Amino acid sequence: MGERAHAAGHSRPSRHPDDDPALSEGSPRQRHGGQAMKKWLGTMVAVLLLNGAAARAELVDRVAAVVNRDIITQSEVEKRAAPELARLAGERDSQKRAEARSVVMKKALDSLIGEKLMEEQIKELGLGVTDAELEAAVADVKRQNNITDDAQFNQLLSGEGFNVATYKEFLRKQMSRMKLVQMKVSSKVKVSEEDLKAAYTQYAKMESGDAEVHARHILVQVDAKATPAQVEAARVKAVALAEQARKPGVDFAQLAREKSEGPSASDGGDLGFFRRGVMVPAFERVAFTLGEGEVSEPVRTQFGWHVLKVEEKRAVDVPAFETVRQELETRLKMQKTEKYVEQYVQELRQKASVETKI
C-alpha cells in the first residue's frame, strides 16, 4: 500500500512519504481503532497449515513458545518481525545486526504471546465479530484509502502481503481484540483538564522551536516478501541514485520523475511541507536532520528504500490550546490505553502458563 494508508490495520499509521495527496506504522492520521493498540494488533497474522507426521516433526522443531496449550512457531515470529528485520539489512556490523535481531525477535514474540492470551479471553467472553461488522470495517478501509474498485483494493492488500481472505481474517481478529480492550480497559482511561494543559505546555515548547520541512523523495520499491538479497540489491540501487542526485546540476525533481517507483513520481517526488509526527519515524528523523538542499543516504521503510532531498525549512506558529485540544486529548487517551493494555496483558501472562523457547 505504498501510497495511501496502511490498510493492514483498521487504524491509520503515521503518514508514509508516498502517501498521496500528496501517508503515517503508516499514512497518517488516526483511523477508526487508533494506533494505541498496535503492539497487540500487530501488522500481520500468520496461518500455518501443517499436515502429516513430517510436518508435525517440523512444527516441534520450530516451536518458539507455548502459551497454555497453544503454540507459537518460529516462522510466525519471523513473519511478525519481518519488516523490522528487513531494516537491519543495511547494518554492516554483524555483531550489532545480531544484537538488534535478538531484540526485534523478542519484541515480536512478546507481541504474539500477548495476542494469544487476548484471543483466549475473547473466546471465553464470546466477543466475536459479525460478518456485517467486518464488511462495514472493510468498507471503511476502502473509504479511508479512496478505493473505488476491487482491483485497487487487491493491489493495496498485495503490497502488504495480503489477499482479501487473509486480510479479512486479520481484521476480524483485530476488531475482536478491540472489543476486549473496550470491555477491560477503556473505562480506566481518563484525561483530566490538568493532563491536557500539561500536554499543551510540552507541545507548545516543542513546536516553538520546530519547523516544517518541504521535501522530495525517490522510492526504490521492495516487495513485502523480498529476500535479503533482493533488499540489498534495492539498497545498492538507491545508493547509486543518491550519488547521482548529489552531482552538480542534477535536477532532483526530474530524476524522481524518471527513476522513482512511487506514485508521487509524476510530481517529482514532491511531498510538500510537513511537521513532525506526520511521516513514518525513519523518514522523519532524516528529513529533520538534513539541511536545505541536502540529499540523504537511502532510508528504509516498509515500502522500500527512499532517497530524500530537503528543499526548504520554515518556522511554524504554535496553534492555540483550543485549536489542538481534541488532538491532544486523543493522543493522551491512546497513550493511556496502551499503558493499560500492557498492564492487562501482563496480568493475563502471570496467570497463564507461558514457556518461551527462543
Short mmCIF file of C-alpha atoms in Angstrom, two decimals:
data_model
loop_
_atom_site.label_atom_id
_atom_site.label_comp_id
_atom_site.label_asym_id
_atom_site.label_seq_id
_atom_site.Cartn_x
_atom_site.Cartn_y
_atom_site.Cartn_z
CA MET A 1 0.00 0.00 0.00
CA GLY A 2 2.68 2.26 -0.84
CA GLU A 3 0.84 5.49 -1.24
CA ARG A 4 -2.17 5.65 0.86
CA ALA A 5 -2.77 4.42 4.31
CA HIS A 6 -1.60 1.17 5.71
CA ALA A 7 -4.67 -0.93 5.05
CA ALA A 8 -3.30 -3.80 7.04
CA GLY A 9 -4.67 -2.28 10.19
CA HIS A 10 -8.09 -0.85 10.75
CA SER A 11 -6.14 2.05 12.20
CA ARG A 12 -4.20 4.64 10.28
CA PRO A 13 -0.47 4.73 10.99
CA SER A 14 1.94 7.73 10.65
CA ARG A 15 1.99 9.23 7.19
CA HIS A 16 4.21 7.44 4.76
CA PRO A 17 6.18 9.62 2.35
CA ASP A 18 4.50 8.05 -0.66
CA ASP A 19 1.00 8.63 0.65
CA ASP A 20 -0.60 10.86 -1.84
CA PRO A 21 -2.20 13.53 -1.79
CA ALA A 22 0.49 14.40 -2.00
CA LEU A 23 0.96 8.51 4.15
CA SER A 24 1.57 7.54 8.69
CA GLU A 25 3.18 2.27 11.33
CA GLY A 26 1.68 4.23 8.12
CA SER A 27 -0.48 7.22 6.47
CA PRO A 28 -1.19 9.15 8.59
CA ARG A 29 -3.61 10.22 11.00
CA GLN A 30 -5.66 8.04 13.29
CA ARG A 31 -8.16 5.77 11.63
CA HIS A 32 -11.02 4.00 13.25
CA GLY A 33 -9.40 1.97 16.02
CA GLY A 34 -6.34 4.16 16.61
CA GLN A 35 -2.70 3.25 17.00
CA ALA A 36 -2.60 2.66 20.71
CA MET A 37 -3.29 -0.98 20.13
CA LYS A 38 -0.61 -1.51 17.51
CA LYS A 39 1.68 -3.51 19.79
CA TRP A 40 -1.03 -6.10 20.27
CA LEU A 41 -2.82 -5.79 16.97
CA GLY A 42 0.40 -6.16 15.05
CA THR A 43 0.91 -5.85 11.33
CA MET A 44 0.44 -9.42 10.13
CA VAL A 45 -1.21 -12.73 11.13
CA ALA A 46 0.44 -15.99 10.08
CA VAL A 47 -1.69 -19.06 9.46
CA LEU A 48 0.27 -22.28 9.15
CA LEU A 49 -1.45 -25.42 7.92
CA LEU A 50 0.75 -28.39 8.59
CA ASN A 51 -0.33 -31.94 7.88
CA GLY A 52 1.24 -35.33 8.34
CA ALA A 53 3.96 -36.73 10.56
CA ALA A 54 6.80 -34.91 8.79
CA ALA A 55 5.02 -31.61 9.19
CA ARG A 56 4.37 -32.29 12.87
CA ALA A 57 8.07 -33.02 13.39
CA GLU A 58 8.98 -29.76 11.65
CA LEU A 59 6.47 -27.91 13.82
CA VAL A 60 8.01 -29.28 17.01
CA ASP A 61 11.46 -28.22 15.80
CA ARG A 62 10.23 -24.68 15.29
CA VAL A 63 8.31 -24.05 18.49
CA ALA A 64 9.15 -20.56 19.77
CA ALA A 65 6.75 -20.52 22.72
CA VAL A 66 3.96 -22.47 24.36
CA VAL A 67 1.07 -20.40 25.70
CA ASN A 68 -1.13 -22.58 27.88
CA ARG A 69 -1.92 -25.36 25.35
CA ASP A 70 -1.31 -23.30 22.26
CA ILE A 71 1.98 -22.87 20.41
CA ILE A 72 3.76 -20.07 18.59
CA THR A 73 6.15 -21.21 15.88
CA GLN A 74 9.50 -19.77 14.89
CA SER A 75 8.14 -18.93 11.46
CA GLU A 76 5.28 -16.93 12.99
CA VAL A 77 7.77 -14.87 14.97
CA GLU A 78 9.95 -14.31 11.90
CA LYS A 79 6.96 -13.23 9.85
CA ARG A 80 5.84 -10.79 12.53
CA ALA A 81 9.38 -9.41 12.81
CA ALA A 82 9.96 -9.31 9.04
CA PRO A 83 9.51 -5.55 8.47
CA GLU A 84 11.94 -4.68 11.27
CA LEU A 85 14.38 -7.40 10.27
CA ALA A 86 14.40 -6.04 6.72
CA ARG A 87 15.51 -2.66 8.04
CA LEU A 88 18.53 -4.33 9.63
CA ALA A 89 19.80 -5.42 6.22
CA GLY A 90 21.72 -2.17 5.90
CA GLU A 91 23.68 -2.72 9.13
CA ARG A 92 27.19 -3.78 8.11
CA ASP A 93 28.41 -4.66 11.61
CA SER A 94 27.46 -8.34 12.06
CA GLN A 95 27.56 -8.17 15.86
CA LYS A 96 25.28 -5.12 16.01
CA ARG A 97 22.99 -6.74 13.46
CA ALA A 98 22.78 -9.93 15.54
CA GLU A 99 22.08 -7.98 18.75
CA ALA A 100 19.39 -5.91 17.04
CA ARG A 101 17.85 -9.06 15.54
CA SER A 102 17.63 -10.61 19.00
CA VAL A 103 15.79 -7.56 20.35
CA VAL A 104 13.40 -7.47 17.38
CA MET A 105 12.63 -11.19 17.66
CA LYS A 106 11.91 -10.89 21.39
CA LYS A 107 9.53 -7.99 20.83
CA ALA A 108 7.77 -9.91 18.08
CA LEU A 109 7.44 -12.98 20.30
CA ASP A 110 6.11 -10.92 23.22
CA SER A 111 3.56 -9.36 20.88
CA LEU A 112 2.37 -12.78 19.67
CA ILE A 113 2.17 -14.10 23.23
CA GLY A 114 0.03 -11.11 24.18
CA GLU A 115 -2.26 -11.74 21.24
CA LYS A 116 -2.65 -15.43 22.09
CA LEU A 117 -3.63 -14.56 25.66
CA MET A 118 -6.12 -11.96 24.47
CA GLU A 119 -7.60 -14.40 21.94
CA GLU A 120 -8.25 -16.87 24.77
CA GLN A 121 -10.15 -14.17 26.65
CA ILE A 122 -12.09 -13.24 23.53
CA LYS A 123 -13.26 -16.85 23.12
CA GLU A 124 -14.09 -17.15 26.80
CA LEU A 125 -16.16 -13.96 26.75
CA GLY A 126 -17.75 -14.61 23.36
CA LEU A 127 -16.55 -11.34 21.84
CA GLY A 128 -16.92 -12.30 18.22
CA VAL A 129 -17.23 -10.02 15.19
CA THR A 130 -20.25 -10.45 12.93
CA ASP A 131 -19.97 -10.59 9.16
CA ALA A 132 -21.86 -7.31 8.98
CA GLU A 133 -19.38 -5.62 11.32
CA LEU A 134 -16.47 -6.98 9.31
CA GLU A 135 -17.86 -5.81 5.98
CA ALA A 136 -18.52 -2.36 7.43
CA ALA A 137 -14.91 -2.19 8.59
CA VAL A 138 -13.64 -3.24 5.15
CA ALA A 139 -15.81 -0.57 3.56
CA ASP A 140 -14.31 1.98 5.95
CA VAL A 141 -10.78 0.97 4.98
CA LYS A 142 -11.69 1.40 1.31
CA ARG A 143 -13.20 4.81 2.00
CA GLN A 144 -10.18 5.95 4.01
CA ASN A 145 -7.92 4.98 1.11
CA ASN A 146 -10.18 6.31 -1.66
CA ILE A 147 -10.57 2.81 -3.11
CA THR A 148 -13.33 2.66 -5.70
CA ASP A 149 -12.98 -0.84 -7.18
CA ASP A 150 -11.85 -4.35 -6.25
CA ALA A 151 -8.74 -4.22 -8.42
CA GLN A 152 -7.42 -1.22 -6.47
CA PHE A 153 -8.20 -2.92 -3.19
CA ASN A 154 -6.43 -6.13 -4.22
CA GLN A 155 -3.37 -4.14 -5.24
CA LEU A 156 -3.37 -2.27 -1.93
CA LEU A 157 -3.55 -5.52 0.04
CA SER A 158 -0.95 -7.25 -2.13
CA GLY A 159 1.59 -4.60 -1.22
CA GLU A 160 1.28 -5.70 2.40
CA GLY A 161 1.36 -9.41 1.67
CA PHE A 162 -2.40 -9.98 1.98
CA ASN A 163 -5.21 -11.18 -0.23
CA VAL A 164 -8.84 -10.35 0.54
CA ALA A 165 -9.46 -13.53 2.57
CA THR A 166 -6.33 -13.26 4.74
CA TYR A 167 -6.89 -9.54 5.27
CA LYS A 168 -10.45 -10.10 6.46
CA GLU A 169 -9.22 -12.77 8.87
CA PHE A 170 -6.60 -10.36 10.19
CA LEU A 171 -9.16 -7.56 10.52
CA ARG A 172 -11.67 -9.81 12.29
CA LYS A 173 -9.07 -10.71 14.93
CA GLN A 174 -8.06 -7.08 15.31
CA MET A 175 -11.65 -5.98 15.84
CA SER A 176 -12.22 -8.73 18.40
CA ARG A 177 -9.20 -7.52 20.37
CA MET A 178 -10.56 -4.00 20.29
CA LYS A 179 -13.84 -5.24 21.77
CA LEU A 180 -11.86 -6.86 24.56
CA VAL A 181 -9.95 -3.64 25.18
CA GLN A 182 -13.17 -1.66 25.32
CA MET A 183 -14.55 -4.09 27.89
CA LYS A 184 -11.47 -4.44 30.10
CA VAL A 185 -9.53 -1.22 29.67
CA SER A 186 -11.47 1.70 28.22
CA SER A 187 -13.33 2.54 31.45
CA LYS A 188 -9.97 3.15 33.18
CA VAL A 189 -8.80 5.72 30.65
CA LYS A 190 -9.41 9.25 31.96
CA VAL A 191 -7.94 12.51 30.69
CA SER A 192 -8.26 15.49 33.04
CA GLU A 193 -8.06 19.19 32.26
CA GLU A 194 -4.71 19.25 34.07
CA ASP A 195 -3.47 16.46 31.80
CA LEU A 196 -4.46 18.47 28.74
CA LYS A 197 -2.85 21.68 29.92
CA ALA A 198 0.39 19.88 30.80
CA ALA A 199 0.40 18.21 27.39
CA TYR A 200 -0.19 21.57 25.69
CA THR A 201 2.69 23.17 27.58
CA GLN A 202 5.00 20.42 26.38
CA TYR A 203 3.55 20.61 22.87
CA ALA A 204 3.99 24.39 22.67
CA LYS A 205 7.58 24.13 23.86
CA MET A 206 8.39 21.59 21.15
CA GLU A 207 6.52 23.39 18.39
CA SER A 208 8.01 26.81 19.11
CA GLY A 209 11.48 25.60 18.24
CA ASP A 210 10.43 23.35 15.41
CA ALA A 211 10.00 23.81 11.70
CA GLU A 212 8.13 22.48 8.72
CA VAL A 213 10.09 20.68 6.06
CA HIS A 214 9.44 20.70 2.32
CA ALA A 215 10.95 17.55 0.83
CA ARG A 216 11.03 15.36 -2.25
CA HIS A 217 11.95 11.70 -2.45
CA ILE A 218 12.79 8.86 -4.80
CA LEU A 219 11.44 5.41 -3.91
CA VAL A 220 13.06 2.11 -4.84
CA GLN A 221 10.32 -0.38 -4.03
CA VAL A 222 10.94 -3.57 -2.05
CA ASP A 223 8.27 -6.26 -2.08
CA ALA A 224 6.91 -7.36 1.29
CA LYS A 225 8.15 -10.90 0.53
CA ALA A 226 11.55 -9.85 -0.79
CA THR A 227 14.59 -11.97 0.08
CA PRO A 228 17.59 -10.39 1.87
CA ALA A 229 19.44 -10.43 -1.46
CA GLN A 230 16.61 -8.51 -3.14
CA VAL A 231 16.52 -6.00 -0.28
CA GLU A 232 20.27 -5.44 -0.64
CA ALA A 233 20.01 -5.08 -4.42
CA ALA A 234 17.38 -2.38 -3.96
CA ARG A 235 19.59 -0.61 -1.41
CA VAL A 236 22.54 -0.60 -3.82
CA LYS A 237 20.27 0.90 -6.48
CA ALA A 238 19.15 3.58 -4.04
CA VAL A 239 22.76 4.40 -3.11
CA ALA A 240 23.56 4.94 -6.80
CA LEU A 241 20.54 7.23 -7.17
CA ALA A 242 21.60 9.24 -4.10
CA GLU A 243 25.08 9.70 -5.57
CA GLN A 244 23.59 10.76 -8.88
CA ALA A 245 21.25 13.23 -7.15
CA ARG A 246 24.21 14.94 -5.44
CA LYS A 247 26.04 15.65 -8.67
CA PRO A 248 26.21 19.35 -9.61
CA GLY A 249 23.41 20.46 -11.89
CA VAL A 250 21.21 17.43 -11.37
CA ASP A 251 17.50 18.29 -11.06
CA PHE A 252 16.21 16.07 -8.22
CA ALA A 253 12.59 16.53 -9.28
CA GLN A 254 13.36 15.36 -12.82
CA LEU A 255 15.38 12.43 -11.51
CA ALA A 256 12.41 11.45 -9.33
CA ARG A 257 10.09 11.58 -12.35
CA GLU A 258 12.41 9.27 -14.27
CA LYS A 259 13.54 6.85 -11.55
CA SER A 260 11.13 6.84 -8.59
CA GLU A 261 8.86 3.80 -8.31
CA GLY A 262 6.35 5.53 -6.06
CA PRO A 263 3.05 7.19 -7.03
CA SER A 264 4.47 10.65 -6.29
CA ALA A 265 7.00 10.19 -9.12
CA SER A 266 4.84 12.15 -11.56
CA ASP A 267 5.05 15.13 -9.17
CA GLY A 268 8.82 14.89 -8.99
CA GLY A 269 8.59 13.07 -5.67
CA ASP A 270 7.13 16.18 -4.06
CA LEU A 271 5.82 15.66 -0.51
CA GLY A 272 5.02 19.28 0.21
CA PHE A 273 5.55 20.76 3.68
CA PHE A 274 5.09 18.55 6.75
CA ARG A 275 5.70 18.75 10.50
CA ARG A 276 6.97 16.18 12.96
CA GLY A 277 4.61 13.33 13.73
CA VAL A 278 3.25 13.14 10.19
CA MET A 279 5.71 10.91 8.34
CA VAL A 280 6.85 7.47 9.42
CA PRO A 281 9.61 7.78 12.08
CA ALA A 282 12.58 6.58 9.99
CA PHE A 283 11.74 9.06 7.24
CA GLU A 284 11.02 11.90 9.65
CA ARG A 285 14.33 11.57 11.50
CA VAL A 286 16.27 12.08 8.30
CA ALA A 287 14.04 14.85 6.98
CA PHE A 288 14.50 17.00 10.08
CA THR A 289 18.25 16.29 10.27
CA LEU A 290 19.15 17.31 6.73
CA GLY A 291 19.88 20.90 5.81
CA GLU A 292 18.22 22.70 2.93
CA GLY A 293 19.40 21.29 -0.39
CA GLU A 294 20.97 18.17 1.14
CA VAL A 295 20.32 14.65 -0.17
CA SER A 296 20.09 11.70 2.22
CA GLU A 297 21.56 8.24 2.21
CA PRO A 298 18.89 5.58 1.48
CA VAL A 299 16.20 5.36 4.17
CA ARG A 300 14.37 2.05 4.72
CA THR A 301 10.60 1.88 5.27
CA GLN A 302 8.09 -0.91 4.74
CA PHE A 303 7.74 0.18 1.14
CA GLY A 304 11.38 0.13 0.16
CA TRP A 305 14.38 2.46 0.10
CA HIS A 306 13.93 6.22 -0.13
CA VAL A 307 16.37 8.91 -1.20
CA LEU A 308 15.27 12.20 0.30
CA LYS A 309 16.06 15.80 -0.54
CA VAL A 310 15.07 18.72 1.70
CA GLU A 311 14.04 21.67 -0.41
CA GLU A 312 13.14 24.16 2.32
CA LYS A 313 12.58 24.57 6.06
CA ARG A 314 10.40 27.21 7.68
CA ALA A 315 9.35 28.16 11.20
CA VAL A 316 5.82 27.37 12.33
CA ASP A 317 3.42 29.18 14.65
CA VAL A 318 2.15 27.37 17.73
CA PRO A 319 -1.63 26.79 17.50
CA ALA A 320 -3.85 27.98 20.35
CA PHE A 321 -4.84 25.50 23.07
CA GLU A 322 -8.47 25.20 21.90
CA THR A 323 -7.29 24.51 18.35
CA VAL A 324 -5.31 21.43 19.33
CA ARG A 325 -7.31 20.38 22.39
CA GLN A 326 -9.11 17.49 20.65
CA GLU A 327 -5.89 16.24 19.08
CA LEU A 328 -4.09 16.31 22.44
CA GLU A 329 -6.98 14.53 24.16
CA THR A 330 -7.00 11.79 21.53
CA ARG A 331 -3.25 11.36 21.84
CA LEU A 332 -3.36 11.15 25.65
CA LYS A 333 -6.20 8.62 25.53
CA MET A 334 -4.22 6.43 23.16
CA GLN A 335 -1.11 6.63 25.35
CA LYS A 336 -3.08 5.72 28.48
CA THR A 337 -4.94 2.96 26.65
CA GLU A 338 -1.65 1.45 25.52
CA LYS A 339 -0.34 1.56 29.10
CA TYR A 340 -3.43 -0.18 30.49
CA VAL A 341 -3.40 -2.78 27.71
CA GLU A 342 0.22 -3.62 28.58
CA GLN A 343 -0.77 -3.99 32.24
CA TYR A 344 -3.77 -6.15 31.32
CA VAL A 345 -1.69 -8.47 29.15
CA GLN A 346 0.93 -8.77 31.88
CA GLU A 347 -1.83 -9.80 34.31
CA LEU A 348 -3.01 -12.43 31.84
CA ARG A 349 0.55 -13.65 31.37
CA GLN A 350 1.13 -14.01 35.12
CA LYS A 351 -1.94 -16.23 35.38
CA ALA A 352 -1.07 -18.28 32.29
CA SER A 353 1.46 -20.98 31.56
CA VAL A 354 3.94 -19.38 29.18
CA GLU A 355 7.16 -21.13 28.15
CA THR A 356 9.49 -19.41 25.68
CA LYS A 357 11.95 -21.43 23.60
CA ILE A 358 13.95 -18.67 21.90
#
